[in-house]
Each structure stands twice: as C-alpha cells, then as structure tokens.
Amino acid sequence: MSNERVTEPEVNKNVNPSDDFDTKETVSTAPESDDSILDFDDDPLSATSVSKKSLVIFFLIDTSGSMKGKKMGELNTVMEELIPEIRRVGEADTEVKVAVLTFSTEVRWMYSNPIPIEDFEWARLRASGVTSMGAAFKELNHRMSRNSFLNSPSLSFAPVIFLMTDGYPSDDYKEGLRELQTNSWYKFGLKAALGIGQEANDNILAEFTGSKDTVVHAYSGGQLAQMIKIIAVTSSQIGSKSMTLSDDTGHEIGEEDVFAAKQKLLGQQIQELVSTQTDGDDVPFDTGW
C-alpha cells in the first residue's frame, strides 16, 4: 500500500447511501458474508483470540484559520506523540490503521489510503480558510465503505471516528451529517469529539457522536494534549475488543445493542478519565495564545 500524500480532495458527489456496513459486496479473499458479520464474542474488557481483524481509526480535524498558531501547533505535537501509544492497541490479533481527514475551505486526506499504524508518520498540518464540516461529513461517508477505505479482506471491527474542531461550521453541516447517518459503518462505529477553545459548539459535536458523554472540551494546550490522548487511546482500546451481551434470560441480544453498549462504555470511560485531569497553571487558548 502506498503512503502517497493527498494534495487535493477526492469527493464523489454521487454517493450511494447503501454502500456501507450492511451491503453484501465481496472482496477476492473473503466470503460474501464477511461484510455483514459483526463478530463480537468475548468480554467487553478483554481481547479475544480470534483471527486477525482490521480496525480503522478516522481522525477528522478542523484546519480552518481559527486553528492557526498555538492550537494547531499543540495538536501537531500531540498527534506525533500519540501514534506510538496507539501502536500498542490491539496487539497481535488486530491490524490497526489510521486515516486522517482535514477540513477547512477544502477537505483533504493526509494519505490516499488508511496506513497501518506501524508505518504511519504524522504530517504536520497548517491552518487556513473556513470550516467546511458538512463537506467533511460527505467525504467521510463516501470513503467509509467496502469499495474504498474499509476494503480489508479480513473481518473488520466497526471504525473509530474522532472529530476535532474549534468553531462553528461555515457550511450546511446538517445536510452532510444526514448523508453520513445513512452509512452503517458510521452508525455502528465508535464516535467521539473534542471541542477546542471557547468557540467550539458542544451541542453540534453531540449531534455527531449521538451522546454528550462522548464530547469533551479543551480550553488550553495542556488540556488539548490530555483530551486527545484520552479519547484516542480509550476509543481504540474499546473498538478493538470483541464482546457479547445477553439479556436476563441468558439469550444473546441484537448486534445494534452490542454496538450501543460499546458506545456507552466509551462515554463512561472518557468521562471518568476526564474527571481525574487537573488544569494546573496551563494558559487558556483564548487569553493571549
């Protein structure tokens, strides 16, 4: 797989909403049913000894002009530090890949395909332009399919999707979100969001994640570093583990309930970890940075 950097967005306006997690498309080395198998078969907090599976972590990052300066500098530094920590997630039974989508006036992928975490190198981002969040949602919907970024021949965990922004969208984010919500990979994926600085709207971020528990806020460089690491590592750990659920009668319950339980667990663990963080003497972004 090439590590080619993408310099222009590849947006397909003819997105087929059915081209997602539930389709029965095939790849050459996998049986037809693999695309719809949801293989969660162990305790939610312990990794299983199943065949190697694929997990893609999507980072959606606001690179608009308001991120210029300390915000973008701190984010670049934290992401460089984060990659080695994610490399320890999943161990031998999970192939973890990373895909980075940036959005400002245009939307761009850092690389042309998801990169295995062992080979991933962070390319430092620059900030300029407006906040095209809706366009980013549409592009994510297009790429999050078996025909594109989720074409692993092995079984796949539902993806982890992490949104970071410091302001209000400059386009129609609701339209983009409606399109994205038709995508079953998004529906079943683990979603979390980080608001950066005073202008970020946590209500919009909760619309994206589906829960306020999976939204956190950073008002300073130190908090930004803490929150990015908490969300990325925790969601990757939960996303790469298999689990089953059963009701009071001992019968297994539906796949949607399993994914809902993972999302709920993510919210609980994020809030518990956030509550233990201290601000210290960190300087807020909005007071001179």
PDB file of C-alpha atoms in Angstrom:
ATOM      1  CA  MET A   1       0.000   0.000   0.000  1.00  0.00           C
ATOM      2  CA  SER A   2       1.287   3.416  -0.964  1.00  0.00           C
ATOM      3  CA  ASN A   3       1.874   6.108   1.634  1.00  0.00           C
ATOM      4  CA  GLU A   4       1.226   8.757  -1.022  1.00  0.00           C
ATOM      5  CA  ARG A   5       0.164  12.117   0.384  1.00  0.00           C
ATOM      6  CA  VAL A   6      -3.070  13.518  -0.987  1.00  0.00           C
ATOM      7  CA  THR A   7      -2.910  17.142  -2.087  1.00  0.00           C
ATOM      8  CA  GLU A   8      -6.436  17.509  -3.403  1.00  0.00           C
ATOM      9  CA  PRO A   9      -9.729  16.179  -2.020  1.00  0.00           C
ATOM     10  CA  GLU A  10     -11.383  13.305  -3.830  1.00  0.00           C
ATOM     11  CA  VAL A  11     -15.047  13.989  -3.276  1.00  0.00           C
ATOM     12  CA  ASN A  12     -17.615  11.900  -5.093  1.00  0.00           C
ATOM     13  CA  LYS A  13     -20.940  13.700  -5.211  1.00  0.00           C
ATOM     14  CA  ASN A  14     -22.731  10.555  -6.381  1.00  0.00           C
ATOM     15  CA  VAL A  15     -22.570   8.761  -3.055  1.00  0.00           C
ATOM     16  CA  ASN A  16     -24.698   5.670  -2.744  1.00  0.00           C
ATOM     17  CA  PRO A  17     -26.050   5.556   0.823  1.00  0.00           C
ATOM     18  CA  SER A  18     -26.447   1.793   0.616  1.00  0.00           C
ATOM     19  CA  ASP A  19     -22.723   1.364   0.041  1.00  0.00           C
ATOM     20  CA  ASP A  20     -21.938   0.755   3.669  1.00  0.00           C
ATOM     21  CA  PHE A  21     -21.629  -1.725   6.520  1.00  0.00           C
ATOM     22  CA  ASP A  22     -24.727  -3.750   5.641  1.00  0.00           C
ATOM     23  CA  THR A  23     -24.010  -4.412   1.968  1.00  0.00           C
ATOM     24  CA  LYS A  24     -23.071  -7.885   0.716  1.00  0.00           C
ATOM     25  CA  GLU A  25     -20.216  -6.806  -1.505  1.00  0.00           C
ATOM     26  CA  THR A  26     -17.276  -9.182  -1.721  1.00  0.00           C
ATOM     27  CA  VAL A  27     -13.529  -8.919  -1.887  1.00  0.00           C
ATOM     28  CA  SER A  28     -11.361 -11.524  -3.533  1.00  0.00           C
ATOM     29  CA  THR A  29     -10.081 -13.224  -0.365  1.00  0.00           C
ATOM     30  CA  ALA A  30     -13.177 -13.096   1.829  1.00  0.00           C
ATOM     31  CA  PRO A  31     -16.502 -14.987   1.703  1.00  0.00           C
ATOM     32  CA  GLU A  32     -19.573 -12.972   0.756  1.00  0.00           C
ATOM     33  CA  SER A  33     -20.989 -12.930   4.276  1.00  0.00           C
ATOM     34  CA  ASP A  34     -17.901 -11.329   5.844  1.00  0.00           C
ATOM     35  CA  ASP A  35     -19.072  -7.798   5.057  1.00  0.00           C
ATOM     36  CA  SER A  36     -22.068  -8.096   7.360  1.00  0.00           C
ATOM     37  CA  ILE A  37     -20.595 -10.250  10.135  1.00  0.00           C
ATOM     38  CA  LEU A  38     -20.433  -8.473  13.477  1.00  0.00           C
ATOM     39  CA  ASP A  39     -18.043 -10.738  15.331  1.00  0.00           C
ATOM     40  CA  PHE A  40     -18.217  -9.680  18.984  1.00  0.00           C
ATOM     41  CA  ASP A  41     -17.622 -12.772  21.025  1.00  0.00           C
ATOM     42  CA  ASP A  42     -15.956 -12.111  24.366  1.00  0.00           C
ATOM     43  CA  ASP A  43     -15.906  -9.981  27.496  1.00  0.00           C
ATOM     44  CA  PRO A  44     -16.007  -6.262  26.670  1.00  0.00           C
ATOM     45  CA  LEU A  45     -12.819  -5.536  28.548  1.00  0.00           C
ATOM     46  CA  SER A  46     -10.561  -8.325  27.320  1.00  0.00           C
ATOM     47  CA  ALA A  47      -9.139  -9.035  23.887  1.00  0.00           C
ATOM     48  CA  THR A  48     -10.096 -12.292  22.187  1.00  0.00           C
ATOM     49  CA  SER A  49      -8.031 -14.925  20.434  1.00  0.00           C
ATOM     50  CA  VAL A  50      -9.926 -14.676  17.147  1.00  0.00           C
ATOM     51  CA  SER A  51      -8.479 -14.411  13.663  1.00  0.00           C
ATOM     52  CA  LYS A  52      -6.732 -11.131  12.950  1.00  0.00           C
ATOM     53  CA  LYS A  53      -9.195  -8.342  12.297  1.00  0.00           C
ATOM     54  CA  SER A  54      -8.925  -4.824  10.954  1.00  0.00           C
ATOM     55  CA  LEU A  55      -9.689  -1.580  12.808  1.00  0.00           C
ATOM     56  CA  VAL A  56      -9.546   1.801  11.056  1.00  0.00           C
ATOM     57  CA  ILE A  57      -9.278   4.922  13.223  1.00  0.00           C
ATOM     58  CA  PHE A  58     -10.568   8.027  11.441  1.00  0.00           C
ATOM     59  CA  PHE A  59      -9.398  11.448  12.642  1.00  0.00           C
ATOM     60  CA  LEU A  60     -11.495  14.372  11.331  1.00  0.00           C
ATOM     61  CA  ILE A  61      -9.508  17.542  12.056  1.00  0.00           C
ATOM     62  CA  ASP A  62     -10.507  21.172  11.650  1.00  0.00           C
ATOM     63  CA  THR A  63      -7.657  23.058   9.946  1.00  0.00           C
ATOM     64  CA  SER A  64      -9.510  26.352   9.415  1.00  0.00           C
ATOM     65  CA  GLY A  65      -7.833  29.710  10.028  1.00  0.00           C
ATOM     66  CA  SER A  66      -9.029  29.932  13.619  1.00  0.00           C
ATOM     67  CA  MET A  67      -6.831  26.923  14.428  1.00  0.00           C
ATOM     68  CA  LYS A  68      -3.694  28.835  13.406  1.00  0.00           C
ATOM     69  CA  GLY A  69      -0.948  29.307  15.970  1.00  0.00           C
ATOM     70  CA  LYS A  70      -0.877  27.539  19.329  1.00  0.00           C
ATOM     71  CA  LYS A  71      -3.929  25.353  18.699  1.00  0.00           C
ATOM     72  CA  MET A  72      -2.523  23.773  15.544  1.00  0.00           C
ATOM     73  CA  GLY A  73       0.999  23.645  16.942  1.00  0.00           C
ATOM     74  CA  GLU A  74      -0.160  21.813  20.045  1.00  0.00           C
ATOM     75  CA  LEU A  75      -2.358  19.449  18.027  1.00  0.00           C
ATOM     76  CA  ASN A  76       0.523  18.521  15.713  1.00  0.00           C
ATOM     77  CA  THR A  77       2.798  17.826  18.669  1.00  0.00           C
ATOM     78  CA  VAL A  78       0.212  15.697  20.480  1.00  0.00           C
ATOM     79  CA  MET A  79      -0.594  13.642  17.392  1.00  0.00           C
ATOM     80  CA  GLU A  80       3.103  12.902  16.866  1.00  0.00           C
ATOM     81  CA  GLU A  81       3.284  11.670  20.457  1.00  0.00           C
ATOM     82  CA  LEU A  82       0.025   9.736  20.168  1.00  0.00           C
ATOM     83  CA  ILE A  83       0.966   7.395  17.329  1.00  0.00           C
ATOM     84  CA  PRO A  84       3.376   5.225  19.403  1.00  0.00           C
ATOM     85  CA  GLU A  85       0.663   4.833  22.066  1.00  0.00           C
ATOM     86  CA  ILE A  86      -1.896   3.627  19.521  1.00  0.00           C
ATOM     87  CA  ARG A  87       0.635   1.130  18.180  1.00  0.00           C
ATOM     88  CA  ARG A  88       0.177  -0.845  21.398  1.00  0.00           C
ATOM     89  CA  VAL A  89      -3.591  -1.174  20.865  1.00  0.00           C
ATOM     90  CA  GLY A  90      -4.998  -4.471  19.658  1.00  0.00           C
ATOM     91  CA  GLU A  91      -1.718  -6.361  19.945  1.00  0.00           C
ATOM     92  CA  ALA A  92      -1.233  -9.275  17.550  1.00  0.00           C
ATOM     93  CA  ASP A  93      -4.887 -10.010  16.790  1.00  0.00           C
ATOM     94  CA  THR A  94      -5.809  -6.606  15.339  1.00  0.00           C
ATOM     95  CA  GLU A  95      -4.469  -4.727  12.342  1.00  0.00           C
ATOM     96  CA  VAL A  96      -4.900  -1.067  13.292  1.00  0.00           C
ATOM     97  CA  LYS A  97      -4.899   1.534  10.517  1.00  0.00           C
ATOM     98  CA  VAL A  98      -5.138   5.324  10.623  1.00  0.00           C
ATOM     99  CA  ALA A  99      -6.887   7.709   8.215  1.00  0.00           C
ATOM    100  CA  VAL A 100      -6.755  11.498   8.677  1.00  0.00           C
ATOM    101  CA  LEU A 101      -9.293  13.806   7.003  1.00  0.00           C
ATOM    102  CA  THR A 102      -8.714  17.558   7.364  1.00  0.00           C
ATOM    103  CA  PHE A 103     -11.309  20.196   6.605  1.00  0.00           C
ATOM    104  CA  SER A 104     -11.056  23.925   6.044  1.00  0.00           C
ATOM    105  CA  THR A 105     -12.117  25.596   2.782  1.00  0.00           C
ATOM    106  CA  GLU A 106     -11.473  22.199   1.173  1.00  0.00           C
ATOM    107  CA  VAL A 107     -11.384  18.662   2.539  1.00  0.00           C
ATOM    108  CA  ARG A 108      -8.188  16.640   2.192  1.00  0.00           C
ATOM    109  CA  TRP A 109      -6.916  13.211   3.210  1.00  0.00           C
ATOM    110  CA  MET A 110      -3.444  13.174   4.720  1.00  0.00           C
ATOM    111  CA  TYR A 111      -2.733   9.958   2.790  1.00  0.00           C
ATOM    112  CA  SER A 112      -4.530   8.327  -0.129  1.00  0.00           C
ATOM    113  CA  ASN A 113      -5.434   5.233   1.950  1.00  0.00           C
ATOM    114  CA  PRO A 114      -5.544   4.212   5.620  1.00  0.00           C
ATOM    115  CA  ILE A 115      -1.986   3.489   6.777  1.00  0.00           C
ATOM    116  CA  PRO A 116      -1.061   0.591   9.116  1.00  0.00           C
ATOM    117  CA  ILE A 117      -0.191   2.112  12.475  1.00  0.00           C
ATOM    118  CA  GLU A 118       3.312   0.576  12.350  1.00  0.00           C
ATOM    119  CA  ASP A 119       4.070   2.573   9.188  1.00  0.00           C
ATOM    120  CA  PHE A 120       2.120   5.739   9.914  1.00  0.00           C
ATOM    121  CA  GLU A 121       4.007   9.039  10.062  1.00  0.00           C
ATOM    122  CA  TRP A 122       2.249  12.229  11.108  1.00  0.00           C
ATOM    123  CA  ALA A 123       2.488  15.026   8.506  1.00  0.00           C
ATOM    124  CA  ARG A 124       2.278  18.364  10.304  1.00  0.00           C
ATOM    125  CA  LEU A 125      -0.837  20.336   9.449  1.00  0.00           C
ATOM    126  CA  ARG A 126      -1.277  24.035   8.710  1.00  0.00           C
ATOM    127  CA  ALA A 127      -4.367  26.152   9.332  1.00  0.00           C
ATOM    128  CA  SER A 128      -6.191  28.465   6.914  1.00  0.00           C
ATOM    129  CA  GLY A 129      -9.620  29.055   5.401  1.00  0.00           C
ATOM    130  CA  VAL A 130     -13.142  28.374   6.648  1.00  0.00           C
ATOM    131  CA  THR A 131     -14.743  25.385   8.413  1.00  0.00           C
ATOM    132  CA  SER A 132     -16.338  23.045   5.833  1.00  0.00           C
ATOM    133  CA  MET A 133     -17.540  20.439   8.305  1.00  0.00           C
ATOM    134  CA  GLY A 134     -20.532  19.369   6.214  1.00  0.00           C
ATOM    135  CA  ALA A 135     -18.264  18.666   3.243  1.00  0.00           C
ATOM    136  CA  ALA A 136     -16.035  16.584   5.527  1.00  0.00           C
ATOM    137  CA  PHE A 137     -19.039  14.507   6.630  1.00  0.00           C
ATOM    138  CA  LYS A 138     -19.965  13.851   2.987  1.00  0.00           C
ATOM    139  CA  GLU A 139     -16.415  12.844   2.097  1.00  0.00           C
ATOM    140  CA  LEU A 140     -16.232  10.512   5.107  1.00  0.00           C
ATOM    141  CA  ASN A 141     -19.497   8.892   4.017  1.00  0.00           C
ATOM    142  CA  HIS A 142     -18.048   8.329   0.554  1.00  0.00           C
ATOM    143  CA  ARG A 143     -14.807   6.766   1.756  1.00  0.00           C
ATOM    144  CA  MET A 144     -16.212   4.735   4.633  1.00  0.00           C
ATOM    145  CA  SER A 145     -17.250   1.718   2.551  1.00  0.00           C
ATOM    146  CA  ARG A 146     -16.039  -1.702   1.431  1.00  0.00           C
ATOM    147  CA  ASN A 147     -15.318  -0.238  -2.000  1.00  0.00           C
ATOM    148  CA  SER A 148     -12.891   2.284  -0.541  1.00  0.00           C
ATOM    149  CA  PHE A 149     -11.162   2.731   2.822  1.00  0.00           C
ATOM    150  CA  LEU A 150     -12.739  -0.301   4.533  1.00  0.00           C
ATOM    151  CA  ASN A 151     -11.797  -2.943   1.989  1.00  0.00           C
ATOM    152  CA  SER A 152      -9.832  -5.247   4.294  1.00  0.00           C
ATOM    153  CA  PRO A 153     -10.064  -8.928   3.214  1.00  0.00           C
ATOM    154  CA  SER A 154     -10.345  -9.933   6.879  1.00  0.00           C
ATOM    155  CA  LEU A 155     -13.153  -9.305   9.325  1.00  0.00           C
ATOM    156  CA  SER A 156     -13.418  -5.685  10.359  1.00  0.00           C
ATOM    157  CA  PHE A 157     -14.297  -4.048  13.628  1.00  0.00           C
ATOM    158  CA  ALA A 158     -16.587  -1.064  13.276  1.00  0.00           C
ATOM    159  CA  PRO A 159     -14.366   2.004  12.880  1.00  0.00           C
ATOM    160  CA  VAL A 160     -13.389   4.592  15.470  1.00  0.00           C
ATOM    161  CA  ILE A 161     -14.279   8.152  14.359  1.00  0.00           C
ATOM    162  CA  PHE A 162     -12.763  11.108  16.228  1.00  0.00           C
ATOM    163  CA  LEU A 163     -13.797  14.684  15.337  1.00  0.00           C
ATOM    164  CA  MET A 164     -11.806  17.751  16.466  1.00  0.00           C
ATOM    165  CA  THR A 165     -12.860  21.360  15.829  1.00  0.00           C
ATOM    166  CA  ASP A 166     -12.582  24.828  17.373  1.00  0.00           C
ATOM    167  CA  GLY A 167     -15.539  26.620  15.785  1.00  0.00           C
ATOM    168  CA  TYR A 168     -18.945  26.660  14.159  1.00  0.00           C
ATOM    169  CA  PRO A 169     -19.283  25.067  10.686  1.00  0.00           C
ATOM    170  CA  SER A 170     -19.275  27.511   7.782  1.00  0.00           C
ATOM    171  CA  ASP A 171     -21.348  25.215   5.531  1.00  0.00           C
ATOM    172  CA  ASP A 172     -24.532  23.140   5.984  1.00  0.00           C
ATOM    173  CA  TYR A 173     -23.206  20.536   8.403  1.00  0.00           C
ATOM    174  CA  LYS A 174     -26.693  19.140   8.981  1.00  0.00           C
ATOM    175  CA  GLU A 175     -27.022  18.076   5.342  1.00  0.00           C
ATOM    176  CA  GLY A 176     -23.634  16.402   5.468  1.00  0.00           C
ATOM    177  CA  LEU A 177     -24.492  14.696   8.747  1.00  0.00           C
ATOM    178  CA  ARG A 178     -27.788  13.399   7.348  1.00  0.00           C
ATOM    179  CA  GLU A 179     -25.892  11.735   4.498  1.00  0.00           C
ATOM    180  CA  LEU A 180     -23.339  10.293   6.893  1.00  0.00           C
ATOM    181  CA  GLN A 181     -26.065   8.916   9.161  1.00  0.00           C
ATOM    182  CA  THR A 182     -27.230   6.645   6.310  1.00  0.00           C
ATOM    183  CA  ASN A 183     -23.868   4.881   6.464  1.00  0.00           C
ATOM    184  CA  SER A 184     -23.938   1.813   8.695  1.00  0.00           C
ATOM    185  CA  TRP A 185     -20.204   1.956   9.363  1.00  0.00           C
ATOM    186  CA  TYR A 186     -20.877   5.353  10.933  1.00  0.00           C
ATOM    187  CA  LYS A 187     -23.985   4.072  12.696  1.00  0.00           C
ATOM    188  CA  PHE A 188     -22.109   1.213  14.354  1.00  0.00           C
ATOM    189  CA  GLY A 189     -18.749   2.973  14.739  1.00  0.00           C
ATOM    190  CA  LEU A 190     -17.401   4.381  17.977  1.00  0.00           C
ATOM    191  CA  LYS A 191     -17.719   8.169  17.772  1.00  0.00           C
ATOM    192  CA  ALA A 192     -16.120  10.841  19.960  1.00  0.00           C
ATOM    193  CA  ALA A 193     -15.494  14.568  19.572  1.00  0.00           C
ATOM    194  CA  LEU A 194     -13.279  17.277  21.047  1.00  0.00           C
ATOM    195  CA  GLY A 195     -14.146  20.976  21.150  1.00  0.00           C
ATOM    196  CA  ILE A 196     -11.113  23.269  21.185  1.00  0.00           C
ATOM    197  CA  GLY A 197     -11.328  26.748  22.723  1.00  0.00           C
ATOM    198  CA  GLN A 198     -14.291  28.974  23.573  1.00  0.00           C
ATOM    199  CA  GLU A 199     -15.993  28.981  20.160  1.00  0.00           C
ATOM    200  CA  ALA A 200     -16.472  25.233  19.689  1.00  0.00           C
ATOM    201  CA  ASN A 201     -20.130  24.187  19.984  1.00  0.00           C
ATOM    202  CA  ASP A 202     -20.532  21.064  22.112  1.00  0.00           C
ATOM    203  CA  ASN A 203     -24.165  20.630  21.022  1.00  0.00           C
ATOM    204  CA  ILE A 204     -23.097  20.238  17.397  1.00  0.00           C
ATOM    205  CA  LEU A 205     -20.441  17.753  18.448  1.00  0.00           C
ATOM    206  CA  ALA A 206     -23.041  15.768  20.410  1.00  0.00           C
ATOM    207  CA  GLU A 207     -25.182  15.618  17.246  1.00  0.00           C
ATOM    208  CA  PHE A 208     -22.220  13.946  15.562  1.00  0.00           C
ATOM    209  CA  THR A 209     -21.429  11.457  18.322  1.00  0.00           C
ATOM    210  CA  GLY A 210     -25.020  10.845  19.452  1.00  0.00           C
ATOM    211  CA  SER A 211     -24.186  11.475  23.121  1.00  0.00           C
ATOM    212  CA  LYS A 212     -22.854  14.318  25.258  1.00  0.00           C
ATOM    213  CA  ASP A 213     -20.827  11.759  27.218  1.00  0.00           C
ATOM    214  CA  THR A 214     -18.529  11.268  24.223  1.00  0.00           C
ATOM    215  CA  VAL A 215     -17.877  15.001  23.812  1.00  0.00           C
ATOM    216  CA  VAL A 216     -15.097  16.738  25.759  1.00  0.00           C
ATOM    217  CA  HIS A 217     -13.674  20.263  25.649  1.00  0.00           C
ATOM    218  CA  ALA A 218     -10.163  21.705  25.834  1.00  0.00           C
ATOM    219  CA  TYR A 219      -9.518  25.346  26.698  1.00  0.00           C
ATOM    220  CA  SER A 220      -5.721  25.225  26.799  1.00  0.00           C
ATOM    221  CA  GLY A 221      -2.753  23.446  25.298  1.00  0.00           C
ATOM    222  CA  GLY A 222      -2.338  21.119  28.267  1.00  0.00           C
ATOM    223  CA  GLN A 223      -5.995  20.149  28.213  1.00  0.00           C
ATOM    224  CA  LEU A 224      -5.833  19.562  24.463  1.00  0.00           C
ATOM    225  CA  ALA A 225      -2.989  17.096  24.912  1.00  0.00           C
ATOM    226  CA  GLN A 226      -4.818  15.300  27.723  1.00  0.00           C
ATOM    227  CA  MET A 227      -8.155  15.077  25.897  1.00  0.00           C
ATOM    228  CA  ILE A 228      -6.748  13.879  22.570  1.00  0.00           C
ATOM    229  CA  LYS A 229      -4.838  11.068  24.262  1.00  0.00           C
ATOM    230  CA  ILE A 230      -7.792  10.066  26.462  1.00  0.00           C
ATOM    231  CA  ILE A 231     -10.222   9.864  23.562  1.00  0.00           C
ATOM    232  CA  ALA A 232      -7.903   8.278  21.002  1.00  0.00           C
ATOM    233  CA  VAL A 233      -6.437   5.600  23.258  1.00  0.00           C
ATOM    234  CA  THR A 234      -9.696   4.731  25.063  1.00  0.00           C
ATOM    235  CA  SER A 235     -11.781   4.504  21.890  1.00  0.00           C
ATOM    236  CA  SER A 236      -9.098   2.438  20.156  1.00  0.00           C
ATOM    237  CA  GLN A 237      -8.914   0.018  23.085  1.00  0.00           C
ATOM    238  CA  ILE A 238     -12.693  -0.462  23.201  1.00  0.00           C
ATOM    239  CA  GLY A 239     -13.049  -0.539  19.422  1.00  0.00           C
ATOM    240  CA  SER A 240     -10.500  -3.330  19.022  1.00  0.00           C
ATOM    241  CA  LYS A 241     -12.098  -5.692  21.564  1.00  0.00           C
ATOM    242  CA  SER A 242     -14.796  -8.254  20.931  1.00  0.00           C
ATOM    243  CA  MET A 243     -17.818  -8.621  23.195  1.00  0.00           C
ATOM    244  CA  THR A 244     -21.216 -10.242  23.544  1.00  0.00           C
ATOM    245  CA  LEU A 245     -24.251  -9.239  25.526  1.00  0.00           C
ATOM    246  CA  SER A 246     -27.091 -11.300  26.919  1.00  0.00           C
ATOM    247  CA  ASP A 247     -30.412 -10.420  28.474  1.00  0.00           C
ATOM    248  CA  ASP A 248     -31.807 -11.655  31.794  1.00  0.00           C
ATOM    249  CA  THR A 249     -32.849 -14.954  30.223  1.00  0.00           C
ATOM    250  CA  GLY A 250     -29.308 -15.692  29.053  1.00  0.00           C
ATOM    251  CA  HIS A 251     -30.098 -15.192  25.364  1.00  0.00           C
ATOM    252  CA  GLU A 252     -27.767 -13.125  23.221  1.00  0.00           C
ATOM    253  CA  ILE A 253     -29.282  -9.835  22.102  1.00  0.00           C
ATOM    254  CA  GLY A 254     -29.036  -7.936  18.855  1.00  0.00           C
ATOM    255  CA  GLU A 255     -25.982  -6.501  17.124  1.00  0.00           C
ATOM    256  CA  GLU A 256     -27.238  -2.934  17.500  1.00  0.00           C
ATOM    257  CA  ASP A 257     -27.381  -3.432  21.267  1.00  0.00           C
ATOM    258  CA  VAL A 258     -23.767  -4.637  21.291  1.00  0.00           C
ATOM    259  CA  PHE A 259     -22.582  -1.542  19.458  1.00  0.00           C
ATOM    260  CA  ALA A 260     -24.713   0.692  21.668  1.00  0.00           C
ATOM    261  CA  ALA A 261     -23.067  -0.918  24.705  1.00  0.00           C
ATOM    262  CA  LYS A 262     -19.608  -0.166  23.294  1.00  0.00           C
ATOM    263  CA  GLN A 263     -20.552   3.470  22.688  1.00  0.00           C
ATOM    264  CA  LYS A 264     -21.960   3.740  26.213  1.00  0.00           C
ATOM    265  CA  LEU A 265     -18.813   2.178  27.657  1.00  0.00           C
ATOM    266  CA  LEU A 266     -16.721   4.667  25.705  1.00  0.00           C
ATOM    267  CA  GLY A 267     -18.693   7.597  27.153  1.00  0.00           C
ATOM    268  CA  GLN A 268     -18.378   6.271  30.695  1.00  0.00           C
ATOM    269  CA  GLN A 269     -14.638   5.704  30.458  1.00  0.00           C
ATOM    270  CA  ILE A 270     -13.980   9.069  28.799  1.00  0.00           C
ATOM    271  CA  GLN A 271     -15.920  10.948  31.482  1.00  0.00           C
ATOM    272  CA  GLU A 272     -14.202   9.011  34.278  1.00  0.00           C
ATOM    273  CA  LEU A 273     -10.761   9.778  32.864  1.00  0.00           C
ATOM    274  CA  VAL A 274     -11.582  13.425  32.150  1.00  0.00           C
ATOM    275  CA  SER A 275     -12.730  13.906  35.740  1.00  0.00           C
ATOM    276  CA  THR A 276      -9.271  12.917  37.000  1.00  0.00           C
ATOM    277  CA  GLN A 277      -7.430  15.555  34.948  1.00  0.00           C
ATOM    278  CA  THR A 278      -6.137  18.765  36.503  1.00  0.00           C
ATOM    279  CA  ASP A 279      -5.790  22.164  34.842  1.00  0.00           C
ATOM    280  CA  GLY A 280      -2.681  23.252  36.709  1.00  0.00           C
ATOM    281  CA  ASP A 281      -1.250  26.591  35.577  1.00  0.00           C
ATOM    282  CA  ASP A 282      -1.985  25.978  31.891  1.00  0.00           C
ATOM    283  CA  VAL A 283      -2.678  29.112  29.817  1.00  0.00           C
ATOM    284  CA  PRO A 284      -6.091  29.138  28.046  1.00  0.00           C
ATOM    285  CA  PHE A 285      -6.105  29.410  24.239  1.00  0.00           C
ATOM    286  CA  ASP A 286      -8.377  32.438  24.370  1.00  0.00           C
ATOM    287  CA  THR A 287      -6.215  34.598  26.662  1.00  0.00           C
ATOM    288  CA  GLY A 288      -3.301  35.626  24.527  1.00  0.00           C
ATOM    289  CA  TRP A 289      -2.455  32.452  22.587  1.00  0.00           C
TER     290      TRP A 289
END
